[in-house]
Amino acid sequence: IPASINTQTKQPDKSSEYRERWNALKPQLTVIHDHPRTPDEQMAIDETWAREVAAGTRQPTIRLWEWAGPAKFAAVVIGRFQSAQDEVNLDIAKQLGFDVVRRCTGGGAMFIEPGNTITYSLYAPLDFVQGVSIEESYRLCDWWLVEALRELGLDVRFAGLNDIASQYGKIGGAAQRRFPVGSGGAVLHHVTMAYDIDAAKMSRVLNTSREKMSDKAVKSAVKRVDPMKSQTGLSREHIVEHLIDWFAA
């Protein structure tokens, strides 16, 4: 983690430790650019694969998501403990063809249109985050992502507990859950990043809190979530390929 981030977060430099943990995981790690799946399938496979890693029947895996179709499979993914009625304008979502699905991790609602987001899931043995606080485990799990995005020229950093941001705004957010099984177990960590975004549509579908909208520093969804497309000028496919190639390199 660069010194600039350490100054901002007041956290000690753990880059060497994070690199060592990833280097230890890498020989067993499988990186998959998954075939397209529907929203319900995406949620189910995340929990299934995490439980398989926890039980020792699956190798540690990174999965980059793809969606199974055009706007038909647009979705709002709500966190494990969220209320759909509180988070989503359900009538508008239905009218615009959005599925509302619940994931097995906590965190906030994700607004997803096929081709406009980049999502990855990490399924790792619980030993990978052993001795690391919950807050620090987000930085550990996303360490590789920040390194890879910086190679694309993005000035990215960790923000808050579970966000990744640039100087222009939030790029993506993470959620996490641990699955203890006997002396083993697994951690599921997934991140959704905004490649491009229809902010007007998002503001209609999601029920943004008055507190967020009244914040002087937050005037619109565009400023809260800044797409990677505008910051890189690269296609979504190019960015996904770079993330996969980062592990080979």
Coordinates of N, CA and C in Angstrom, one line a residue:
I1 N 0.9 -1.2 0.0 CA 0.0 0.0 0.0 C 0.9 1.2 0.0
P2 N 0.7 2.1 -0.9 CA 1.6 3.3 -1.0 C 1.5 4.2 0.2
A3 N 2.6 5.0 0.4 CA 2.6 5.8 1.6 C 1.5 6.8 1.6
S4 N 1.0 7.3 0.5 CA -0.1 8.3 0.4 C -1.3 7.7 1.0
I5 N -1.6 6.4 0.8 CA -2.8 5.8 1.4 C -2.6 5.6 2.9
N6 N -1.4 5.3 3.3 CA -1.1 5.1 4.7 C -1.3 6.4 5.5
T7 N -1.0 7.5 4.9 CA -1.2 8.8 5.5 C -2.6 9.1 5.7
Q8 N -3.4 8.8 4.7 CA -4.8 9.1 4.7 C -5.6 8.2 5.7
T9 N -5.2 6.9 5.7 CA -6.0 6.0 6.5 C -5.4 5.8 7.9
K10 N -4.2 6.3 8.1 CA -3.4 6.1 9.4 C -3.1 4.7 9.7
Q11 N -3.0 3.9 8.6 CA -2.7 2.4 8.8 C -1.3 2.2 8.5
P12 N -0.6 1.2 9.2 CA 0.8 0.9 8.9 C 0.9 0.3 7.5
D13 N 2.0 0.4 6.9 CA 2.3 -0.2 5.6 C 2.3 -1.7 5.7
K14 N 1.3 -2.4 5.1 CA 1.3 -3.8 5.1 C 1.5 -4.5 3.7
S15 N 2.0 -3.7 2.8 CA 2.1 -4.2 1.4 C 3.0 -5.5 1.3
S16 N 4.1 -5.5 2.1 CA 4.9 -6.7 2.1 C 4.2 -7.9 2.6
E17 N 3.4 -7.8 3.7 CA 2.7 -8.9 4.2 C 1.6 -9.3 3.3
Y18 N 0.9 -8.4 2.7 CA -0.2 -8.7 1.7 C 0.4 -9.5 0.5
R19 N 1.5 -9.0 0.0 CA 2.2 -9.7 -1.1 C 2.6 -11.1 -0.7
E20 N 3.1 -11.3 0.5 CA 3.5 -12.6 0.9 C 2.3 -13.6 1.0
R21 N 1.2 -13.1 1.5 CA 0.0 -13.9 1.7 C -0.5 -14.3 0.3
W22 N -0.5 -13.4 -0.6 CA -1.0 -13.7 -2.0 C 0.0 -14.6 -2.7
N23 N 1.3 -14.5 -2.5 CA 2.2 -15.4 -3.1 C 2.1 -16.8 -2.6
A24 N 1.7 -16.9 -1.3 CA 1.5 -18.2 -0.7 C 0.2 -18.9 -1.2
L25 N -0.8 -18.0 -1.5 CA -2.1 -18.5 -2.1 C -2.0 -18.9 -3.5
K26 N -1.2 -18.2 -4.3 CA -1.2 -18.2 -5.7 C -1.0 -19.6 -6.3
P27 N -0.1 -20.5 -5.8 CA 0.2 -21.8 -6.4 C -1.1 -22.7 -6.4
Q28 N -2.0 -22.5 -5.5 CA -3.3 -23.2 -5.5 C -4.4 -22.5 -6.1
L29 N -4.2 -21.2 -6.5 CA -5.3 -20.4 -6.9 C -5.7 -20.6 -8.4
T30 N -7.0 -20.8 -8.6 CA -7.6 -20.9 -10.0 C -8.3 -19.6 -10.3
V31 N -7.9 -19.0 -11.5 CA -8.6 -17.8 -11.9 C -9.5 -18.1 -13.1
I32 N -10.8 -17.8 -12.9 CA -11.8 -18.2 -13.9 C -12.6 -17.0 -14.4
H33 N -12.6 -16.8 -15.7 CA -13.5 -15.9 -16.4 C -14.8 -16.7 -16.7
D34 N -15.7 -16.6 -15.8 CA -16.9 -17.4 -15.8 C -17.8 -17.2 -17.0
H35 N -18.6 -18.2 -17.3 CA -19.5 -18.1 -18.4 C -20.7 -17.3 -17.9
P36 N -21.5 -16.7 -18.8 CA -22.6 -15.8 -18.3 C -23.7 -16.6 -17.5
R37 N -24.1 -15.9 -16.4 CA -25.1 -16.5 -15.5 C -26.2 -15.5 -15.2
T38 N -27.4 -15.9 -14.8 CA -28.5 -15.1 -14.4 C -28.2 -14.6 -13.0
P39 N -28.9 -13.5 -12.6 CA -28.7 -13.0 -11.2 C -28.8 -14.1 -10.1
D40 N -29.9 -14.9 -10.2 CA -30.1 -15.9 -9.2 C -28.9 -16.9 -9.2
E41 N -28.5 -17.3 -10.4 CA -27.3 -18.2 -10.5 C -26.1 -17.6 -9.9
Q42 N -25.8 -16.3 -10.1 CA -24.6 -15.7 -9.6 C -24.6 -15.8 -8.0
M43 N -25.8 -15.5 -7.4 CA -25.9 -15.5 -6.0 C -25.7 -16.9 -5.4
A44 N -26.3 -17.9 -6.1 CA -26.2 -19.3 -5.6 C -24.8 -19.8 -5.7
I45 N -24.1 -19.5 -6.9 CA -22.7 -20.1 -7.0 C -21.7 -19.4 -6.1
D46 N -21.9 -18.2 -5.7 CA -21.0 -17.6 -4.7 C -21.0 -18.3 -3.4
E47 N -22.2 -18.6 -2.9 CA -22.3 -19.3 -1.6 C -21.9 -20.8 -1.8
T48 N -22.2 -21.4 -2.9 CA -21.9 -22.8 -3.1 C -20.3 -23.0 -3.2
W49 N -19.7 -22.2 -4.0 CA -18.2 -22.3 -4.1 C -17.5 -21.9 -2.8
A50 N -18.0 -21.0 -2.1 CA -17.4 -20.6 -0.8 C -17.5 -21.8 0.2
R51 N -18.6 -22.5 0.2 CA -18.8 -23.6 1.1 C -17.9 -24.8 0.6
E52 N -17.7 -24.9 -0.7 CA -16.9 -26.0 -1.2 C -15.4 -25.7 -0.8
V53 N -15.0 -24.5 -0.9 CA -13.6 -24.2 -0.4 C -13.5 -24.4 1.1
A54 N -14.5 -24.0 1.8 CA -14.5 -24.2 3.3 C -14.4 -25.7 3.6
A55 N -15.0 -26.6 2.8 CA -15.0 -28.0 3.1 C -13.8 -28.7 2.5
G56 N -13.0 -27.9 1.7 CA -11.8 -28.5 1.1 C -12.0 -29.3 -0.1
T57 N -13.2 -29.1 -0.8 CA -13.5 -29.8 -2.0 C -13.3 -28.9 -3.3
R58 N -12.9 -27.7 -3.1 CA -12.6 -26.8 -4.2 C -11.3 -26.0 -3.9
Q59 N -10.5 -25.8 -4.9 CA -9.3 -25.0 -4.7 C -9.6 -23.5 -4.5
P60 N -8.8 -22.8 -3.9 CA -9.0 -21.3 -3.9 C -9.2 -20.8 -5.3
T61 N -10.2 -19.9 -5.4 CA -10.6 -19.5 -6.7 C -10.9 -18.0 -6.8
I62 N -10.6 -17.4 -7.9 CA -11.1 -16.0 -8.2 C -11.9 -16.2 -9.5
R63 N -13.2 -15.7 -9.4 CA -14.1 -15.8 -10.5 C -14.5 -14.4 -10.9
L64 N -14.3 -14.1 -12.2 CA -14.8 -12.8 -12.8 C -16.2 -13.1 -13.4
W65 N -17.2 -12.3 -13.1 CA -18.5 -12.6 -13.5 C -18.8 -12.1 -14.9
E66 N -19.8 -12.8 -15.5 CA -20.5 -12.3 -16.7 C -22.0 -12.5 -16.5
W67 N -22.8 -11.7 -17.2 CA -24.2 -11.8 -17.0 C -24.8 -12.5 -18.2
A68 N -25.9 -13.2 -18.1 CA -26.4 -14.1 -19.1 C -27.3 -13.5 -20.1
G69 N -27.2 -12.2 -20.3 CA -28.0 -11.6 -21.4 C -28.0 -10.1 -21.3
P70 N -28.8 -9.5 -22.2 CA -28.9 -8.0 -22.3 C -29.7 -7.5 -21.1
A71 N -30.4 -6.4 -21.3 CA -31.1 -5.7 -20.2 C -32.1 -6.6 -19.4
K72 N -32.5 -7.7 -20.1 CA -33.4 -8.6 -19.4 C -32.8 -9.1 -18.1
F73 N -31.5 -9.1 -17.9 CA -30.9 -9.6 -16.7 C -30.3 -8.5 -15.9
A74 N -30.7 -7.3 -16.1 CA -30.3 -6.2 -15.2 C -30.9 -6.6 -13.8
A75 N -30.1 -6.1 -12.8 CA -30.5 -6.6 -11.4 C -30.1 -5.5 -10.4
V76 N -30.8 -5.5 -9.3 CA -30.4 -4.9 -8.0 C -30.1 -6.0 -7.1
V77 N -28.9 -6.0 -6.6 CA -28.4 -7.1 -5.6 C -28.4 -6.4 -4.3
I78 N -29.2 -6.9 -3.4 CA -29.3 -6.3 -2.0 C -28.5 -7.1 -1.1
G79 N -28.0 -6.5 0.0 CA -27.2 -7.2 1.0 C -28.1 -8.2 1.9
R80 N -27.4 -9.0 2.5 CA -28.0 -10.1 3.3 C -29.0 -9.6 4.3
F81 N -28.8 -8.4 4.9 CA -29.6 -7.9 6.0 C -30.5 -6.7 5.6
Q82 N -30.5 -6.4 4.3 CA -31.3 -5.2 3.8 C -32.7 -5.6 3.5
S83 N -33.6 -4.5 3.6 CA -35.0 -4.7 3.2 C -35.1 -4.2 1.8
A84 N -35.7 -5.1 0.9 CA -35.9 -4.7 -0.5 C -36.8 -3.5 -0.6
Q85 N -37.8 -3.4 0.2 CA -38.7 -2.2 0.1 C -38.0 -0.9 0.5
D86 N -37.1 -1.0 1.4 CA -36.4 0.2 1.8 C -35.3 0.6 0.8
E87 N -34.7 -0.3 0.1 CA -33.6 0.0 -0.7 C -34.0 0.2 -2.2
V88 N -35.1 -0.4 -2.6 CA -35.4 -0.4 -4.0 C -36.8 0.1 -4.3
N89 N -37.0 0.9 -5.3 CA -38.3 1.3 -5.8 C -38.8 0.1 -6.6
L90 N -39.5 -0.8 -6.0 CA -39.9 -2.1 -6.6 C -40.7 -1.9 -7.8
D91 N -41.6 -1.0 -7.8 CA -42.5 -0.8 -9.0 C -41.7 -0.3 -10.2
I92 N -40.8 0.6 -10.0 CA -39.9 1.1 -11.1 C -39.0 0.0 -11.5
A93 N -38.4 -0.7 -10.6 CA -37.5 -1.8 -10.9 C -38.2 -2.9 -11.8
K94 N -39.4 -3.2 -11.5 CA -40.2 -4.2 -12.3 C -40.5 -3.6 -13.6
Q95 N -40.9 -2.4 -13.7 CA -41.2 -1.7 -14.9 C -40.0 -1.7 -15.9
L96 N -38.8 -1.5 -15.4 CA -37.6 -1.4 -16.2 C -36.9 -2.7 -16.4
G97 N -37.5 -3.8 -15.9 CA -37.0 -5.1 -16.1 C -35.9 -5.6 -15.2
F98 N -35.8 -5.0 -14.0 CA -34.7 -5.4 -13.1 C -35.2 -6.5 -12.2
D99 N -34.4 -7.5 -12.0 CA -34.6 -8.5 -11.0 C -34.0 -8.0 -9.7
V100 N -34.6 -8.3 -8.6 CA -34.1 -7.9 -7.3 C -33.7 -9.2 -6.6
V101 N -32.5 -9.4 -6.3 CA -32.0 -10.6 -5.7 C -31.2 -10.3 -4.4
R102 N -31.1 -11.3 -3.6 CA -30.3 -11.1 -2.3 C -29.1 -11.9 -2.3
R103 N -28.0 -11.3 -1.9 CA -26.7 -12.1 -1.8 C -26.5 -12.6 -0.4
C104 N -25.5 -13.4 -0.2 CA -25.3 -14.0 1.1 C -24.4 -13.2 2.0
T105 N -23.9 -12.1 1.5 CA -23.0 -11.2 2.3 C -23.8 -9.9 2.7
G106 N -23.2 -9.2 3.6 CA -23.8 -7.9 4.0 C -23.5 -6.8 3.0
G107 N -23.6 -5.6 3.5 CA -23.3 -4.4 2.6 C -24.5 -3.8 2.0
G108 N -24.3 -2.9 1.0 CA -25.4 -2.1 0.4 C -25.8 -2.7 -0.9
A109 N -26.8 -2.0 -1.5 CA -27.4 -2.4 -2.8 C -26.5 -2.2 -3.9
M110 N -26.4 -3.1 -4.9 CA -25.6 -2.9 -6.1 C -26.6 -2.8 -7.3
F111 N -26.4 -1.8 -8.1 CA -27.2 -1.5 -9.3 C -26.4 -2.1 -10.5
I112 N -26.9 -3.1 -11.2 CA -26.1 -3.8 -12.2 C -26.9 -3.9 -13.5
E113 N -26.3 -3.4 -14.6 CA -26.7 -3.6 -15.9 C -25.6 -4.4 -16.7
P114 N -26.0 -5.4 -17.4 CA -24.9 -6.2 -18.1 C -24.1 -5.3 -19.0
G115 N -22.8 -5.5 -18.9 CA -21.8 -4.7 -19.7 C -21.4 -3.4 -19.0
N116 N -22.0 -3.0 -17.9 CA -21.7 -1.8 -17.2 C -21.0 -2.0 -15.9
T117 N -20.8 -3.2 -15.5 CA -20.1 -3.5 -14.2 C -19.0 -4.5 -14.4
I118 N -18.1 -4.5 -13.5 CA -17.1 -5.6 -13.4 C -17.1 -6.1 -12.0
T119 N -17.4 -7.4 -11.9 CA -17.5 -8.0 -10.6 C -16.6 -9.2 -10.5
Y120 N -15.9 -9.4 -9.3 CA -15.1 -10.6 -9.1 C -15.5 -11.1 -7.7
S121 N -15.3 -12.4 -7.6 CA -15.4 -13.1 -6.3 C -14.1 -13.8 -5.9
L122 N -13.7 -13.7 -4.7 CA -12.6 -14.5 -4.2 C -13.1 -15.5 -3.2
Y123 N -12.8 -16.8 -3.4 CA -13.1 -17.9 -2.5 C -11.8 -18.4 -2.0
A124 N -11.4 -18.1 -0.7 CA -10.1 -18.5 -0.2 C -10.3 -19.2 1.1
P125 N -9.3 -20.0 1.5 CA -9.3 -20.7 2.8 C -9.3 -19.6 3.9
L126 N -9.9 -19.9 5.0 CA -9.9 -19.0 6.1 C -8.5 -18.6 6.6
D127 N -7.6 -19.5 6.4 CA -6.2 -19.3 6.8 C -5.6 -18.0 6.1
F128 N -6.2 -17.7 4.9 CA -5.7 -16.6 4.2 C -5.8 -15.3 4.9
V129 N -6.9 -15.2 5.8 CA -7.2 -14.0 6.5 C -6.9 -14.2 8.0
Q130 N -6.3 -15.3 8.4 CA -6.0 -15.6 9.8 C -5.2 -14.5 10.4
G131 N -5.6 -14.1 11.6 CA -4.9 -13.0 12.3 C -5.0 -11.6 11.8
V132 N -6.0 -11.4 10.9 CA -6.2 -10.1 10.3 C -7.6 -9.6 10.7
S133 N -7.7 -8.4 11.1 CA -8.9 -7.8 11.5 C -9.9 -7.8 10.3
I134 N -11.2 -7.6 10.5 CA -12.2 -7.6 9.5 C -11.8 -6.4 8.5
E135 N -11.6 -5.2 9.1 CA -11.2 -4.1 8.3 C -10.0 -4.3 7.4
E136 N -9.0 -4.9 8.0 CA -7.8 -5.1 7.2 C -8.0 -6.2 6.2
S137 N -8.9 -7.2 6.5 CA -9.1 -8.3 5.5 C -9.6 -7.7 4.2
Y138 N -10.4 -6.6 4.2 CA -10.8 -6.1 2.9 C -9.7 -5.6 2.1
R139 N -8.7 -4.9 2.8 CA -7.5 -4.4 2.1 C -6.7 -5.6 1.6
L140 N -6.5 -6.6 2.4 CA -5.8 -7.8 1.9 C -6.4 -8.4 0.7
C141 N -7.7 -8.7 0.8 CA -8.4 -9.3 -0.4 C -8.4 -8.5 -1.6
D142 N -8.4 -7.2 -1.5 CA -8.4 -6.3 -2.7 C -7.0 -5.8 -3.0
W143 N -6.0 -6.2 -2.3 CA -4.7 -5.7 -2.6 C -4.3 -5.9 -4.1
W144 N -4.5 -7.1 -4.6 CA -4.2 -7.4 -6.0 C -4.9 -6.6 -7.0
L145 N -6.2 -6.3 -6.7 CA -7.1 -5.5 -7.5 C -6.5 -4.0 -7.6
V146 N -6.2 -3.5 -6.5 CA -5.6 -2.1 -6.5 C -4.3 -2.1 -7.3
E147 N -3.5 -3.1 -7.1 CA -2.2 -3.1 -7.9 C -2.5 -3.2 -9.4
A148 N -3.4 -4.1 -9.8 CA -3.7 -4.2 -11.2 C -4.3 -3.0 -11.8
L149 N -5.2 -2.3 -11.1 CA -5.9 -1.1 -11.6 C -4.9 0.0 -11.7
R150 N -3.9 0.1 -10.8 CA -2.9 1.1 -10.9 C -2.0 1.0 -12.2
E151 N -1.9 -0.3 -12.6 CA -1.1 -0.5 -13.9 C -1.9 0.0 -15.1
L152 N -3.2 0.2 -15.0 CA -4.0 0.8 -16.0 C -4.0 2.3 -16.0
G153 N -3.2 2.9 -15.0 CA -3.2 4.4 -14.9 C -4.2 5.0 -14.0
L154 N -5.0 4.1 -13.3 CA -5.9 4.6 -12.3 C -5.3 5.0 -11.0
D155 N -5.6 6.1 -10.4 CA -5.1 6.5 -9.1 C -6.1 6.0 -8.1
V156 N -6.0 4.7 -7.8 CA -7.0 4.1 -6.9 C -6.4 3.9 -5.5
R157 N -7.3 3.9 -4.5 CA -7.0 3.8 -3.1 C -8.1 3.1 -2.4
F158 N -7.9 2.6 -1.2 CA -8.9 2.1 -0.3 C -9.6 3.3 0.3
A159 N -10.9 3.2 0.5 CA -11.7 4.3 1.1 C -12.7 3.6 2.1
G160 N -12.7 4.1 3.3 CA -13.6 3.6 4.3 C -13.3 2.1 4.6
L161 N -14.3 1.4 5.0 CA -14.2 0.0 5.3 C -14.0 -0.9 4.1
N162 N -14.8 -0.6 3.1 CA -14.9 -1.6 2.0 C -15.0 -1.0 0.6
D163 N -14.7 0.2 0.4 CA -14.7 0.9 -0.9 C -13.4 1.0 -1.6
I164 N -13.4 1.1 -2.9 CA -12.2 1.4 -3.7 C -12.6 2.7 -4.4
A165 N -11.7 3.7 -4.4 CA -12.0 5.0 -5.0 C -10.8 5.6 -5.7
S166 N -11.1 6.6 -6.5 CA -10.1 7.4 -7.1 C -10.3 8.8 -6.6
Q167 N -9.5 9.8 -7.2 CA -9.7 11.2 -6.8 C -11.1 11.7 -7.3
Y168 N -11.7 11.0 -8.2 CA -13.0 11.4 -8.8 C -14.2 10.9 -8.1
G169 N -14.0 9.8 -7.3 CA -15.2 9.3 -6.6 C -15.0 7.8 -6.4
K170 N -16.0 7.2 -5.9 CA -16.1 5.7 -5.6 C -16.1 5.0 -6.9
I171 N -15.2 3.9 -7.0 CA -15.2 3.1 -8.2 C -16.0 1.8 -7.9
G172 N -15.9 1.3 -6.7 CA -16.5 0.0 -6.4 C -16.6 -0.2 -4.9
G173 N -17.3 -1.3 -4.5 CA -17.5 -1.6 -3.1 C -17.4 -3.1 -3.0
A174 N -17.0 -3.5 -1.8 CA -16.8 -5.0 -1.5 C -17.7 -5.4 -0.4
A175 N -18.0 -6.7 -0.4 CA -18.7 -7.3 0.7 C -18.0 -8.7 1.0
Q176 N -18.2 -9.2 2.2 CA -17.5 -10.3 2.7 C -18.3 -11.2 3.6
R177 N -18.0 -12.5 3.6 CA -18.5 -13.4 4.6 C -17.6 -14.5 4.9
R178 N -17.5 -15.0 6.1 CA -16.7 -16.1 6.5 C -17.5 -17.3 6.8
F179 N -17.0 -18.5 6.3 CA -17.7 -19.7 6.4 C -16.8 -20.7 7.2
P180 N -16.9 -20.7 8.6 CA -16.1 -21.6 9.3 C -16.6 -23.0 9.3
V181 N -15.7 -24.0 9.0 CA -16.1 -25.4 9.0 C -15.0 -26.2 9.7
G182 N -15.3 -26.7 10.9 CA -14.3 -27.4 11.7 C -13.0 -26.6 11.8
S183 N -11.9 -27.2 11.5 CA -10.6 -26.5 11.6 C -10.3 -25.8 10.3
G184 N -11.1 -25.9 9.3 CA -10.9 -25.2 8.0 C -11.7 -24.0 7.9
G185 N -12.5 -23.9 6.8 CA -13.4 -22.7 6.5 C -12.9 -21.9 5.3
A186 N -13.7 -20.9 5.0 CA -13.3 -20.1 3.9 C -13.8 -18.7 4.1
V187 N -13.3 -17.8 3.3 CA -13.7 -16.4 3.2 C -14.2 -16.1 1.8
L188 N -15.4 -15.6 1.7 CA -16.0 -15.1 0.4 C -15.9 -13.6 0.4
H189 N -15.2 -13.1 -0.6 CA -15.0 -11.7 -0.8 C -15.3 -11.3 -2.2
H190 N -16.3 -10.4 -2.4 CA -16.6 -10.0 -3.8 C -16.7 -8.5 -3.9
V191 N -16.4 -8.0 -5.1 CA -16.3 -6.6 -5.4 C -17.1 -6.3 -6.7
T192 N -17.9 -5.3 -6.7 CA -18.5 -4.8 -7.9 C -18.0 -3.4 -8.2
M193 N -17.5 -3.2 -9.4 CA -17.0 -1.9 -9.8 C -17.9 -1.4 -11.0
A194 N -18.0 -0.1 -11.0 CA -18.8 0.6 -12.0 C -17.9 0.8 -13.2
Y195 N -18.1 0.1 -14.3 CA -17.4 0.4 -15.6 C -18.1 1.6 -16.3
D196 N -19.4 1.5 -16.4 CA -20.2 2.7 -16.9 C -21.5 2.6 -16.1
I197 N -22.3 3.7 -16.1 CA -23.5 3.7 -15.3 C -24.5 4.7 -15.8
D198 N -25.7 4.3 -15.8 CA -26.8 5.2 -16.1 C -27.3 5.8 -14.8
A199 N -26.8 6.9 -14.5 CA -27.0 7.5 -13.1 C -28.5 7.9 -13.0
A200 N -29.1 8.4 -14.0 CA -30.5 8.7 -14.0 C -31.4 7.5 -13.7
K201 N -31.1 6.4 -14.3 CA -31.9 5.2 -14.1 C -31.6 4.7 -12.7
M202 N -30.4 4.7 -12.3 CA -30.0 4.2 -10.9 C -30.8 5.0 -9.9
S203 N -30.9 6.3 -10.1 CA -31.6 7.2 -9.1 C -33.1 6.9 -9.0
R204 N -33.6 6.4 -10.1 CA -35.0 6.0 -10.1 C -35.3 4.6 -9.5
V205 N -34.3 3.7 -9.7 CA -34.5 2.4 -9.2 C -34.2 2.2 -7.7
L206 N -33.1 2.9 -7.3 CA -32.6 2.8 -5.9 C -33.3 3.9 -5.0
N207 N -33.6 3.6 -3.8 CA -34.1 4.6 -2.9 C -32.9 5.2 -2.1
T208 N -32.3 6.2 -2.7 CA -31.2 6.9 -2.0 C -31.6 7.6 -0.8
S209 N -30.9 7.4 0.3 CA -31.3 8.1 1.6 C -31.2 9.6 1.5
R210 N -32.1 10.2 2.3 CA -32.0 11.7 2.3 C -30.7 12.2 2.9
E211 N -30.1 11.4 3.8 CA -28.9 11.8 4.4 C -27.8 11.9 3.3
K212 N -27.7 10.9 2.5 CA -26.7 10.9 1.4 C -27.0 12.0 0.4
M213 N -28.2 12.2 0.1 CA -28.5 13.2 -0.9 C -28.3 14.6 -0.4
S214 N -28.4 14.8 0.9 CA -28.3 16.2 1.5 C -26.9 16.5 1.8
D215 N -26.0 15.5 1.8 CA -24.6 15.7 2.1 C -24.0 16.7 1.0
K216 N -23.4 17.8 1.5 CA -22.9 18.8 0.6 C -21.8 18.2 -0.4
A217 N -21.1 17.2 0.1 CA -20.1 16.6 -0.7 C -20.7 15.5 -1.7
V218 N -22.0 15.3 -1.6 CA -22.6 14.3 -2.5 C -23.8 14.9 -3.1
K219 N -23.7 15.3 -4.3 CA -24.8 16.0 -5.0 C -25.6 15.1 -5.9
S220 N -25.0 14.0 -6.3 CA -25.7 13.1 -7.2 C -25.0 11.7 -7.3
A221 N -25.7 10.8 -7.8 CA -25.1 9.4 -7.9 C -23.9 9.4 -8.8
V222 N -23.8 10.4 -9.8 CA -22.6 10.4 -10.6 C -21.4 10.7 -9.8
K223 N -21.5 11.6 -8.8 CA -20.3 12.0 -8.0 C -20.0 10.9 -7.0
R224 N -21.0 10.1 -6.6 CA -20.7 9.1 -5.6 C -20.1 7.8 -6.2
V225 N -20.5 7.6 -7.5 CA -19.9 6.4 -8.2 C -19.4 6.9 -9.5
D226 N -18.1 6.9 -9.7 CA -17.5 7.4 -10.9 C -17.0 6.2 -11.8
P227 N -17.6 6.1 -13.0 CA -17.3 4.9 -13.8 C -15.8 4.8 -14.3
M228 N -15.4 3.6 -14.4 CA -14.0 3.3 -14.9 C -13.8 3.7 -16.4
K229 N -14.9 3.6 -17.2 CA -14.8 3.9 -18.6 C -14.3 5.3 -18.8
S230 N -14.8 6.3 -18.1 CA -14.4 7.7 -18.3 C -13.0 7.9 -17.8
Q231 N -12.5 7.1 -16.8 CA -11.2 7.3 -16.3 C -10.1 6.6 -17.1
T232 N -10.4 5.6 -17.8 CA -9.4 4.8 -18.5 C -9.5 4.9 -20.0
G233 N -10.7 5.1 -20.5 CA -10.9 5.1 -22.0 C -10.8 3.8 -22.6
L234 N -10.8 2.7 -21.7 CA -10.6 1.3 -22.2 C -11.9 0.6 -22.2
S235 N -12.0 -0.4 -23.1 CA -13.2 -1.2 -23.1 C -13.3 -2.1 -21.8
R236 N -14.5 -2.5 -21.5 CA -14.7 -3.4 -20.4 C -13.9 -4.7 -20.6
E237 N -14.0 -5.2 -21.8 CA -13.2 -6.4 -22.1 C -11.7 -6.3 -21.9
H238 N -11.2 -5.1 -22.2 CA -9.8 -4.9 -22.0 C -9.4 -4.9 -20.6
I239 N -10.2 -4.3 -19.7 CA -9.9 -4.2 -18.3 C -10.0 -5.6 -17.7
V240 N -11.1 -6.4 -18.1 CA -11.2 -7.7 -17.5 C -10.0 -8.6 -17.9
E241 N -9.6 -8.5 -19.2 CA -8.5 -9.3 -19.6 C -7.2 -8.9 -18.8
H242 N -7.1 -7.6 -18.6 CA -5.9 -7.2 -17.8 C -5.9 -7.8 -16.4
L243 N -7.1 -7.8 -15.8 CA -7.2 -8.4 -14.4 C -6.8 -9.8 -14.4
I244 N -7.2 -10.6 -15.4 CA -6.9 -12.0 -15.5 C -5.4 -12.2 -15.8
D245 N -4.9 -11.4 -16.7 CA -3.5 -11.5 -17.1 C -2.5 -11.1 -15.9
W246 N -3.1 -10.3 -15.0 CA -2.2 -9.8 -13.9 C -1.7 -11.0 -13.1
F247 N -2.5 -12.0 -12.9 CA -2.1 -13.2 -12.1 C -1.1 -14.0 -12.9
A248 N -1.2 -14.1 -14.2 CA -0.2 -14.8 -15.0 C 1.1 -14.1 -15.0
A249 N 1.1 -12.8 -14.9 CA 2.4 -12.0 -14.9 C 3.0 -12.1 -13.5

